[in-house]
Amino acid sequence: MTSMTLADVAAHAGVSTATVSMVLRNRGRISTATRQRVLAAIDTLGYVYNQTAANLRNRRSNQIGLLLHDITNPFYAEMTAGLSQEMERHDLMLFLANSEESVPRQQKFVESLLQHSAGGMVLCAARQTPPLFFEVLKRRNIPAIMVVRPVNDACFDFVGTDNFLGTQLATRHLIAMGHRHIAFIGGAAASATRAQRLGGYTSTLLENGLAIHPDWIVCCDAGQGAGREAAAQLFRAHPAITAALCYQDVVALGVMQALRALNLHVGRDVALIGFDDIIEASLVEPGLTTVSVAAREIGRTAGGLLFSRMQGNDEPPKRIILPPTLVIRGSCGFSG
Amino acid sequence: MTSMTLADVAAHAGVSTATVSMVLRNRGRISTATRQRVLAAIDTLGYVYNQTAANLRNRRSNQIGLLLHDITNPFYAEMTAGLSQEMERHDLMLFLANSEESVPRQQKFVESLLQHSAGGMVLCAARQTPPLFFEVLKRRNIPAIMVVRPVNDACFDFVGTDNFLGTQLATRHLIAMGHRHIAFIGGAAASATRAQRLGGYTSTLLENGLAIHPDWIVCCDAGQGAGREAAAQLFRAHPAITAALCYQDVVALGVMQALRALNLHVGRDVALIGFDDIIEASLVEPGLTTVSVAAREIGRTAGGLLFSRMQGNDEPPKRIILPPTLVIRGSCGFSG
DNA sequence: TTGTAAGCGTTATCAG
DNA sequence: CTGATAACGCTTACAA
């Protein structure tokens, strides 16, 4: 099966390549008669459209890139599903790269996207990304949407959630449940997102006349194991703590393990709230109360925005902040 | 910044386009002097290689596709990370699609891959995929590796785990713990994977002189709720059962709930084993003993094999089966 | 070692 | 409504 070209189809149908191209793309006026002939020819020849040639000719491709740092994190997996769905609606192909926080890998991926004349990209940039990266990207003026992790550069569109409000909601809930000794576990010290979440927590404590104990605020990596370690230390050192707000659900899951090992019953002895609302949050026993950021929705929204940019939407850069909601399950106990 | 071409670089460096192309690809003999000049020109002009043009000319692209049915499933996310890593090592771009078990979506993705002259693909096909799909794929002779879900067609490479061995290990463990009344819960009746897992279970029973009770073998959907329902019925109808092997961890989690409702203590009154080793398996109380498959490794292996096929490796189709291991936690109690 | 030039398969412009 | 034809930017014989 030596591959057929537009010219072969044209010959077979007795028309020109221009006509075939127009039929394929529903452009221009083509009589129903010739359209039928062309379609028939395509069918009998088993013709496969060559998107590469079209992309070359158009100087732009129908490919977009998604850069993540950890596809293994359920939150990002969920977001990816949302984006993928949206991309498919628009007949766009999705390139995926997993930087694992490596700046060179990220750099290389973006360069590849440029080499492929990608129509745009959705980025959740690695933490150590140098400002120059964004400068260069800007100059290329290819649509780029930042997600989840905001960038100190108002030139880029951003889709994310309101971290501050999220932890405010969570902290208020814990206080309403009667807790006065609330810890904050997780996140990387240098993370801007963490700063916001921490802000929602501390400000709510202060608003309610509660003291802030720096010792009750600990960082840890985004993993179950890290959460477990951190919590084990924390709760041993500070038995007064009766509730914890976790930077992420995965951390909260680790904290649950640690508490169990300490013979503390989550939902009765200690209240726990996570952030992200990953699937696992509803599966564990007791269910994890958590701040839901609609990961899938972030993906869909970013996809929609990117598509509109690719269509030429040149409104000023937007920051779309999806409101978080508190999903209440059993991990904080139940109020009367 | 109107984009530069190879010709621009050539002009700037005072050489021909052929020379520039060779420098770019490290082909042919180029004197160090001209190579320097070319590289300098590339640098000063800010030239970006046009991979699309190259792909058109080569009639083949450096793009490969990954089709999954659910990227949201931690198992597949992990596998994706492994594949992505491997692809990057070989400078291949990864297209991702999430079929969500939709045959049309899957079909469309594969067609897109063909239109993009993809170099190959890794597929975990939707469950309802018609045989014709594979027939057509075969005729295109583009390298395609099947993962996780085997296909009734020896023409394709396959990378997956040894389901049979997995349940053998699990069943042996239960027998070694003294169980003689072992049920099998979960999976879809038509699933080939289930057939294999069931085979490991039944053959091990027979090997050990134990009878097979068809009534103790039940299907259910891949969800906690389904597992709970199935188990509730099963254990009420057959109180003699002292152990259950579950098709998946998620099912096992549901079974745990059902047992709890029946006031049966997992790990003491009833032993339970799952399959997959998802995160939750380590979180529940007691921890779920389960068969673990190295998801990331499956991704890496599939990537390596695909790459070798793209390089022209034309050995007969392979079936690479990665061995599962039994992860022992508390759900079967502890021996001596 | 390097240059010339003919494609790769599509799209768009301009005639007819 | 349809046809002829020149790009798009790179690769690769074949020449020099």
XYZ file of C-alpha atoms (C1' of nucleotides) in Angstrom:
704
model
C 0.000 0.000 0.000
C 2.117 2.844 -1.306
C 0.545 5.945 0.087
C -1.862 7.954 -1.984
C -1.654 11.686 -2.380
C -4.063 14.441 -3.093
C -2.893 14.336 -6.698
C -3.779 10.659 -6.983
C -7.241 11.362 -5.714
C -7.583 14.285 -8.121
C -6.518 12.142 -11.052
C -8.879 9.359 -10.089
C -11.786 11.759 -9.742
C -10.867 13.677 -12.838
C -10.498 16.992 -11.051
C -7.640 19.194 -9.874
C -5.793 18.983 -6.596
C -7.238 22.334 -5.637
C -10.705 20.887 -5.858
C -9.845 17.890 -3.752
C -8.286 20.106 -1.134
C -11.410 22.217 -1.013
C -13.639 19.204 -0.649
C -11.482 17.903 2.173
C -11.658 21.151 4.053
C -15.191 22.200 3.168
C -13.929 25.435 1.733
C -15.192 27.320 -1.268
C -18.168 26.266 -3.346
C -17.993 22.807 -4.800
C -20.871 21.265 -6.699
C -22.405 18.288 -5.009
C -21.655 16.191 -8.059
C -17.900 16.700 -7.987
C -17.848 16.461 -4.195
C -19.387 13.013 -4.507
C -16.855 11.961 -7.114
C -13.999 13.167 -4.969
C -15.283 11.461 -1.863
C -15.739 8.266 -3.808
C -12.194 8.445 -5.101
C -10.850 9.054 -1.597
C -12.732 6.044 -0.433
C -11.679 3.632 -3.142
C -8.052 4.716 -3.024
C -7.849 4.540 0.752
C -6.352 7.992 0.746
C -4.877 9.319 3.991
C -4.638 13.060 4.404
C -1.113 14.250 5.029
C -1.360 16.653 7.903
C 2.372 17.249 7.884
C 2.289 18.689 4.408
C -0.675 20.831 5.327
C 1.103 22.077 8.423
C 4.184 22.952 6.456
C 2.147 24.850 3.951
C 0.153 26.609 6.662
C 3.256 27.405 8.692
C 1.360 26.368 11.729
C 0.296 23.037 13.117
C -2.737 21.658 14.844
C -0.553 20.431 17.656
C -0.385 21.877 21.115
C 1.800 20.986 24.049
C 1.092 20.269 27.674
C 3.981 20.523 30.061
C 3.543 19.091 33.524
C 5.978 18.358 36.261
C 4.270 15.233 37.464
C 1.597 13.399 35.534
C 1.620 10.855 38.314
C -0.005 13.323 40.657
C -3.733 12.576 40.406
C -4.505 16.258 40.323
C -2.541 16.741 37.129
C -3.788 13.530 35.630
C -7.299 14.795 36.104
C -6.428 18.162 34.611
C -4.841 16.410 31.677
C -8.021 14.481 31.051
C -9.955 17.750 30.941
C -7.522 19.360 28.553
C -7.370 16.289 26.370
C -11.116 16.269 26.074
C -11.203 19.918 25.089
C -8.411 19.518 22.568
C -10.195 16.667 20.937
C -13.302 18.767 20.491
C -11.223 21.112 18.389
C -9.313 18.474 16.475
C -6.050 19.386 18.076
C -3.356 16.899 18.919
C -1.866 17.009 22.382
C 1.838 16.640 23.021
C 2.603 15.649 26.578
C 5.804 16.178 28.499
C 6.586 15.441 32.093
C 9.382 17.713 33.244
C 9.742 16.208 36.706
C 10.783 19.713 37.712
C 13.782 19.583 35.396
C 14.379 22.934 33.752
C 16.433 21.474 30.895
C 13.727 18.963 30.070
C 11.168 21.707 30.091
C 13.376 23.860 27.899
C 13.843 21.070 25.451
C 10.145 20.373 25.235
C 9.273 23.966 24.480
C 11.956 24.094 21.832
C 10.528 20.979 20.261
C 7.109 22.583 20.244
C 8.524 25.566 18.404
C 10.245 23.311 15.915
C 6.933 21.620 15.289
C 5.189 24.953 14.785
C 2.892 24.079 17.633
C -0.222 26.202 17.734
C 0.124 26.842 21.429
C 0.904 25.357 24.788
C -0.319 24.882 28.301
C 2.385 25.045 30.910
C 2.773 24.239 34.517
C 6.336 25.408 34.725
C 9.048 23.755 36.765
C 9.704 25.450 40.056
C 13.228 26.631 39.253
C 12.329 28.098 35.872
C 14.481 31.169 35.212
C 12.708 34.386 34.165
C 14.591 34.264 30.881
C 12.523 31.245 29.913
C 9.366 33.313 29.971
C 11.043 36.248 28.252
C 12.060 34.094 25.340
C 8.658 32.475 25.197
C 6.981 35.855 25.038
C 9.082 36.919 22.091
C 8.029 33.874 20.128
C 4.514 35.061 20.507
C 2.961 31.662 20.437
C -0.116 31.327 22.635
C 0.847 29.975 26.029
C -1.436 29.432 28.973
C -0.022 28.977 32.430
C -1.899 26.680 34.732
C -1.977 26.050 38.450
C 1.369 27.701 39.140
C 1.155 31.416 38.566
C 4.014 33.257 36.929
C 5.350 36.660 37.895
C 4.589 38.037 34.516
C 1.295 39.569 33.635
C 1.853 38.851 29.947
C 0.626 35.298 30.190
C -2.840 33.939 30.530
C -3.328 31.983 33.690
C -5.863 29.456 34.823
C -5.765 28.275 38.371
C -7.597 28.250 41.592
C -7.917 30.631 44.501
C -5.496 29.097 46.929
C -6.018 31.755 49.521
C -9.769 31.322 49.573
C -9.357 27.564 49.610
C -7.433 27.441 52.846
C -9.636 30.142 54.302
C -12.642 27.909 53.787
C -10.813 24.958 55.241
C -9.505 26.793 58.266
C -12.900 28.318 59.004
C -14.432 24.884 58.881
C -11.943 23.528 61.385
C -12.528 26.455 63.694
C -16.266 26.014 63.386
C -15.813 22.398 64.403
C -14.217 23.651 67.595
C -10.530 23.257 66.797
C -8.050 25.725 68.206
C -4.793 23.903 67.622
C -4.451 23.637 63.892
C -1.269 22.664 62.070
C -0.325 23.230 58.446
C 1.574 20.439 56.722
C 3.221 20.294 53.341
C 4.375 22.269 50.336
C 7.811 23.428 49.290
C 9.262 26.395 51.118
C 9.833 28.399 47.947
C 6.443 27.771 46.399
C 4.275 30.764 45.590
C 1.214 28.571 45.713
C 2.130 27.477 49.198
C 2.543 31.081 50.237
C -1.046 31.750 49.201
C -2.443 28.718 50.933
C -0.469 29.486 54.024
C -1.829 33.022 53.866
C -5.418 31.834 53.884
C -4.665 29.694 56.894
C -2.766 32.244 58.978
C -5.106 35.098 58.201
C -8.097 33.041 59.219
C -6.423 32.044 62.460
C -5.714 35.677 63.248
C -9.207 36.762 62.319
C -10.443 34.334 64.901
C -8.051 35.427 67.574
C -5.924 32.318 67.373
C -2.160 32.370 67.709
C 0.138 31.253 64.952
C 2.657 28.622 66.000
C 5.530 28.502 63.541
C 6.412 25.076 64.906
C 3.089 23.772 63.672
C 3.816 24.809 60.135
C 6.004 22.302 58.309
C 7.078 21.766 54.736
C 7.301 18.447 52.990
C 7.530 16.955 49.533
C 4.442 16.162 47.508
C 4.169 12.513 48.404
C 2.516 10.199 50.800
C 5.761 9.080 52.357
C 6.878 12.638 52.971
C 3.542 13.471 54.555
C 3.788 10.496 56.824
C 7.271 11.407 58.032
C 6.375 15.019 58.574
C 3.241 14.180 60.516
C 4.931 11.542 62.642
C 7.462 14.073 63.845
C 4.964 16.866 64.227
C 2.395 15.008 66.263
C 4.972 13.433 68.501
C 6.534 16.807 69.203
C 3.252 18.677 69.620
C 0.502 16.504 71.051
C -1.657 19.569 71.600
C -2.469 19.714 67.889
C -6.005 18.527 67.212
C -6.353 19.351 63.543
C -4.210 19.690 60.453
C -4.639 21.411 57.159
C -2.576 19.731 54.462
C -1.069 21.393 51.457
C -2.229 18.548 49.243
C -4.389 15.477 49.453
C -1.443 13.202 48.835
C 0.224 14.656 51.878
C -2.980 14.252 53.866
C -3.081 10.587 52.925
C 0.394 10.196 54.361
C -0.634 12.060 57.471
C -3.486 9.610 57.898
C -1.036 6.751 57.932
C 1.118 8.463 60.521
C -1.856 9.148 62.759
C -2.987 5.587 62.530
C 0.452 4.452 63.578
C 0.185 6.761 66.559
C -3.163 5.216 67.378
C -4.972 8.453 66.736
C -8.308 8.118 65.057
C -8.828 10.530 62.177
C -12.214 12.202 62.441
C -12.418 11.670 66.165
C -9.048 12.411 67.768
C -7.669 14.523 64.985
C -9.378 16.425 62.180
C -7.750 16.513 58.777
C -8.326 18.541 55.647
C -6.574 18.149 52.328
C -6.397 20.181 49.152
C -7.113 19.060 45.565
C -9.950 16.586 45.959
C -8.216 13.787 44.161
C -10.175 10.602 43.666
C -8.469 8.864 46.546
C -9.881 11.419 48.940
C -13.307 9.846 48.592
C -11.996 6.328 48.839
C -10.094 6.329 52.058
C -11.768 5.553 55.339
C -12.789 7.966 56.731
C -13.275 10.049 53.602
C -10.965 13.031 53.420
C -12.516 16.466 53.755
C -10.724 18.561 51.204
C -10.642 21.713 49.139
C -11.765 20.882 45.650
C -10.241 22.792 42.813
C -11.977 21.050 39.958
C -8.815 19.878 38.270
C -10.662 18.663 35.218
C -12.319 22.025 34.894
C -8.980 23.810 34.986
C -7.846 21.647 32.108
C -10.983 22.311 30.126
C -10.857 26.027 30.782
C -7.209 26.294 29.824
C -7.974 24.365 26.660
C -10.834 26.634 25.751
C -8.789 29.747 26.349
C -5.859 28.398 24.376
C -8.113 27.564 21.491
C -9.563 31.042 21.450
C -6.049 32.507 21.448
C -5.176 30.305 18.527
C -8.217 31.668 16.737
C -6.793 35.131 17.116
C -8.405 36.305 20.342
C -6.092 39.150 21.332
C -7.776 40.507 24.402
C -5.331 41.361 27.164
C -4.001 38.436 29.181
C -6.519 36.939 31.536
C -6.278 35.393 34.930
C -9.055 32.905 35.339
C -9.392 31.861 38.926
C -11.794 29.034 39.515
C -13.315 29.158 42.984
C -12.528 26.244 45.232
C -15.144 24.550 47.318
C -14.899 22.601 50.503
C -15.919 18.984 50.130
C -16.883 17.684 53.515
C -16.318 14.022 54.280
C -15.589 12.173 57.481
C -12.052 13.235 58.307
C -13.142 16.147 60.496
C -15.836 14.236 62.269
C -19.425 15.358 61.981
C -20.981 18.287 63.709
C -24.046 17.583 65.753
C 10.885 38.170 14.166
C 9.969 36.708 10.801
C 11.135 33.163 10.977
C 14.479 32.175 9.583
C 15.005 29.259 7.272
C 17.835 26.968 6.471
C 18.481 29.059 3.392
C 18.875 32.197 5.474
C 21.415 30.471 7.643
C 23.232 29.208 4.580
C 23.358 32.674 3.059
C 24.594 34.201 6.281
C 27.309 31.600 6.655
C 28.206 31.716 2.998
C 27.515 28.021 2.421
C 24.786 25.952 0.800
C 21.614 24.679 2.394
C 22.913 21.155 2.049
C 25.838 22.020 4.241
C 23.688 23.578 6.907
C 21.424 20.569 6.900
C 24.376 18.278 7.353
C 25.731 20.329 10.213
C 22.357 20.244 11.906
C 22.114 16.509 11.654
C 25.746 15.578 12.093
C 25.746 13.782 8.790
C 28.493 13.616 6.215
C 31.921 15.160 6.593
C 31.956 18.846 7.322
C 35.155 20.717 8.083
C 35.318 22.145 11.554
C 35.774 25.588 10.131
C 32.510 25.654 8.184
C 30.687 23.913 11.014
C 31.700 26.762 13.293
C 30.559 29.342 10.782
C 27.216 27.618 10.392
C 26.653 27.281 14.106
C 27.523 30.918 14.577
C 25.040 31.933 11.894
C 22.328 29.805 13.478
C 23.022 31.505 16.734
C 23.015 35.072 15.531
C 19.950 34.613 13.387
C 18.006 32.841 16.113
C 17.162 30.141 13.636
C 14.560 27.567 14.633
C 14.675 24.223 12.901
C 11.474 23.369 11.103
C 10.720 19.819 12.073
C 7.529 19.811 10.038
C 9.393 20.383 6.803
C 11.878 17.700 7.717
C 9.081 15.286 8.523
C 7.398 15.971 5.228
C 10.571 15.369 3.342
C 11.336 12.219 5.330
C 7.797 10.945 4.993
C 7.908 10.005 8.608
C 7.757 11.952 11.811
C 9.420 11.803 15.184
C 6.027 11.705 16.826
C 4.485 8.733 18.503
C 1.075 8.269 20.058
C -0.093 6.904 23.371
C -3.691 5.846 23.606
C -5.127 5.175 27.025
C -8.632 4.700 28.218
C -8.148 6.487 31.494
C -5.172 8.657 32.299
C -6.860 9.350 35.611
C -6.214 5.812 36.739
C -2.988 5.993 38.767
C -1.751 2.858 37.131
C -1.867 4.415 33.676
C -0.533 7.740 34.838
C 2.477 5.931 36.187
C 2.898 4.001 32.963
C 2.653 7.231 31.004
C 5.451 8.743 33.044
C 7.653 5.772 32.190
C 6.882 6.003 28.501
C 7.330 9.759 28.423
C 10.733 9.403 29.974
C 11.791 6.824 27.441
C 10.478 8.865 24.515
C 12.392 11.864 25.629
C 15.619 9.909 25.687
C 15.112 9.290 21.991
C 13.957 12.775 21.067
C 10.490 11.613 20.233
C 7.388 13.666 20.853
C 4.508 11.993 22.606
C 0.909 12.488 21.534
C -1.550 11.584 24.242
C -5.174 10.580 23.869
C -7.636 9.438 26.463
C -10.283 7.302 24.822
C -12.416 6.821 27.913
C -13.308 3.489 26.351
C -14.866 5.221 23.378
C -14.151 3.303 20.202
C -14.838 6.302 17.934
C -12.443 8.486 19.895
C -9.820 5.814 19.687
C -10.424 5.436 15.988
C -10.091 9.135 15.430
C -6.850 9.317 17.359
C -5.243 6.559 15.388
C -6.342 8.184 12.147
C -4.803 11.430 13.292
C -1.588 9.614 14.031
C -1.561 8.241 10.526
C -2.223 11.666 9.082
C 0.739 12.948 11.042
C 2.952 10.147 9.770
C 3.556 9.118 13.343
C 6.514 6.855 13.769
C 4.607 4.462 15.962
C 2.145 4.078 18.774
C 1.503 2.482 22.106
C -2.051 1.357 22.626
C -4.179 0.204 25.461
C -7.228 -0.383 23.354
C -10.782 0.291 24.414
C -12.612 -2.762 25.566
C -15.156 -2.849 22.735
C -12.585 -2.433 19.990
C -13.722 -4.401 16.927
C -11.218 -6.810 15.350
C -11.368 -4.753 12.185
C -9.546 -1.984 13.997
C -6.517 -4.176 14.435
C -6.748 -5.536 10.919
C -6.608 -2.067 9.455
C -3.801 -1.100 11.773
C -1.765 -4.075 10.710
C -2.091 -3.176 7.057
C -0.703 0.284 7.714
C 2.366 -1.401 8.993
C 3.266 1.296 11.431
C 4.895 0.013 14.614
C 2.292 -0.469 17.302
C 2.845 -1.841 20.773
C -0.071 -3.068 22.829
C 0.153 -2.583 26.539
C -1.609 -4.018 29.546
C -4.601 -5.316 27.627
C -3.585 -8.157 25.379
C -5.055 -8.479 21.914
C -6.147 -11.672 20.215
C -3.703 -11.154 17.444
C -0.188 -12.434 17.570
C 0.912 -9.822 15.044
C 1.357 -7.126 17.641
C 4.029 -6.624 20.208
C 2.701 -6.693 23.713
C 3.998 -5.471 27.031
C 2.082 -6.297 30.135
C 2.161 -8.186 33.308
C 1.730 -11.828 34.058
C -1.821 -11.946 35.294
C -1.741 -15.669 35.596
C 1.353 -15.684 37.751
C -0.035 -12.814 39.792
C -3.093 -14.696 40.940
C -1.048 -17.862 41.336
C 1.153 -16.068 43.827
C -1.860 -14.685 45.581
C -3.717 -17.970 45.733
C -0.656 -19.836 46.959
C -0.254 -17.291 49.690
C -3.823 -17.782 50.834
C -3.436 -21.529 50.804
C -0.188 -21.263 52.734
C -2.032 -19.217 55.307
C -4.356 -22.174 55.755
C -7.337 -21.121 53.679
C -9.360 -23.738 51.841
C -12.474 -21.777 50.930
C -11.310 -19.045 48.593
C -13.590 -16.890 46.464
C -12.756 -14.827 43.392
C -14.487 -11.462 43.060
C -14.554 -8.977 40.214
C -13.726 -8.340 36.593
C -15.898 -8.221 33.523
C -17.081 -11.550 32.178
C -15.681 -10.873 28.699
C -12.288 -9.633 29.810
C -9.257 -11.560 28.606
C -7.257 -10.244 31.495
C -9.826 -11.604 33.879
C -9.614 -14.976 32.175
C -5.904 -15.089 32.911
C -6.252 -14.033 36.506
C -9.023 -16.498 36.988
C -6.800 -19.161 35.451
C -4.036 -18.545 37.959
C -6.530 -18.890 40.740
C -8.309 -22.034 39.561
C -5.150 -23.835 38.527
C -3.561 -23.185 41.880
C -6.635 -24.466 43.662
C -6.531 -27.648 41.606
C -2.815 -28.086 42.120
C -3.496 -28.078 45.801
C -6.340 -30.497 45.621
C -8.986 -27.919 46.317
C -12.370 -27.937 44.633
C -13.543 -25.110 42.422
C -16.919 -23.679 43.387
C -18.414 -21.756 40.485
C -20.704 -20.060 42.976
C -17.715 -18.501 44.639
C -16.578 -16.845 41.432
C -18.438 -13.618 40.718
C -18.048 -10.751 38.282
C -18.473 -7.103 39.091
C -17.661 -3.664 37.742
C -14.391 -1.948 38.521
C -15.575 0.122 41.429
C -15.811 0.121 45.156
C -19.583 0.136 45.182
C -19.786 -2.821 42.836
C -17.309 -4.741 44.954
C -19.335 -4.043 48.056
C -22.573 -5.291 46.510
C -20.982 -8.382 45.101
C -19.318 -9.279 48.368
C -22.406 -8.633 50.453
C -24.371 -11.151 48.407
C -21.554 -13.653 48.200
C -20.689 -13.805 51.860
C -24.306 -13.962 52.928
C -24.969 -16.839 50.554
C -21.758 -18.728 51.317
C -20.605 -18.256 54.911
C -18.047 -21.015 54.441
C -15.797 -18.696 52.476
C -12.804 -17.587 54.509
C -10.773 -15.765 51.905
C -11.247 -13.808 48.706
C -9.019 -12.900 45.837
C -10.166 -9.707 44.122
C -9.748 -8.829 40.511
C -8.660 -5.313 41.423
C -7.767 -3.331 44.485
C -10.738 -1.049 44.035
C -13.003 -4.050 44.203
C -11.174 -5.287 47.272
C -11.785 -1.963 48.974
C -15.486 -2.415 48.384
C -15.320 -5.950 49.679
C -13.740 -4.636 52.841
C -16.681 -2.350 53.387
C -19.117 -5.202 52.898
C -17.279 -7.404 55.351
C -17.205 -4.680 57.908
C -20.969 -4.338 57.547
C -21.289 -8.067 58.145
C -19.161 -7.704 61.248
C -16.423 -9.797 59.780
C -12.909 -8.644 60.583
C -10.589 -8.529 57.594
C -7.278 -10.163 58.411
C -8.785 -12.293 61.161
C -12.139 -13.673 60.042
C -11.586 -13.253 56.337
C -8.401 -12.885 54.292
C -8.389 -10.573 51.321
C -6.015 -10.000 48.417
C -6.265 -7.357 45.706
C -4.509 -6.708 42.419
C -2.703 -3.553 41.197
C -1.186 -2.168 44.372
C -2.824 1.205 44.090
C -2.003 3.798 46.704
C -5.119 3.137 48.722
C -4.031 -0.424 49.313
C -1.481 0.864 51.776
C -3.866 3.320 53.362
C -6.768 1.209 54.401
C -6.864 -0.513 57.733
C -5.736 -3.241 57.664
C -3.389 -2.684 54.730
C -4.427 -4.620 51.652
C -2.212 -7.475 50.533
C -2.091 -7.183 46.784
C -0.381 -8.156 43.544
C 1.836 -5.338 42.359
C 2.651 -4.658 38.726
C 5.438 -2.256 37.820
C 3.460 0.301 35.840
C 6.335 2.660 35.164
C 8.438 -0.206 33.981
C 5.750 -1.287 31.551
C 5.821 2.193 30.055
C 9.567 2.251 29.774
C 9.714 -1.189 28.263
C 7.020 -0.420 25.715
C 8.890 2.749 24.787
C 12.143 0.905 24.303
C 10.524 -1.742 22.172
C 8.686 0.809 20.069
C 11.889 2.717 19.472
C 13.674 -0.406 18.330
C 10.814 -1.170 15.936
C 11.087 2.327 14.544
C 14.781 1.688 13.981
C 13.850 -1.241 11.805
C 13.957 -4.108 14.268
C 11.897 -6.708 12.437
C 12.139 -9.661 14.741
C 8.859 -11.483 15.116
C 6.339 -9.865 17.465
C 7.248 -10.157 21.104
C 5.261 -10.561 24.240
C 7.120 -9.013 27.106
C 5.611 -10.022 30.381
C 6.891 -8.283 33.469
C 6.643 -10.373 36.602
C 4.268 -9.229 39.319
C 5.117 -9.445 42.988
C 2.982 -10.036 45.999
C 2.979 -7.167 48.466
C 2.019 -8.517 51.851
C 0.149 -6.283 54.256
C -2.307 -7.026 57.010
C -5.405 -8.119 55.121
C -4.536 -11.804 55.258
C -3.473 -11.774 58.874
C 0.074 -12.665 59.788
C 1.538 -16.106 59.842
C 3.273 -17.424 62.909
C 34.353 18.695 1.447
C 30.595 21.390 -0.484
C 27.006 23.053 -4.017
C 22.837 22.276 -7.125
C 18.377 21.128 -7.626
C 14.556 18.014 -7.513
C 11.232 16.566 -4.745
C 7.977 15.626 -0.157
C 2.081 16.678 -0.323
C -0.534 20.388 0.692
C -2.670 25.228 0.140
C -3.618 29.635 -1.926
C -3.591 32.801 -5.602
C -5.086 33.873 -9.777
C -7.186 32.765 -14.001
C -10.846 30.903 -16.626
C -17.445 26.449 -9.720
C -12.809 24.546 -11.141
C -7.814 24.279 -12.885
C -2.827 25.408 -13.138
C 0.979 26.483 -10.493
C 3.976 28.548 -7.230
C 5.245 28.324 -2.732
C 6.128 26.082 2.404
C 11.444 24.560 4.397
C 14.041 20.599 4.490
C 16.795 16.332 2.619
C 19.495 13.895 -0.511
C 21.314 12.184 -4.826
C 24.385 13.685 -7.901
C 27.890 16.922 -9.399
C 31.796 19.580 -8.813
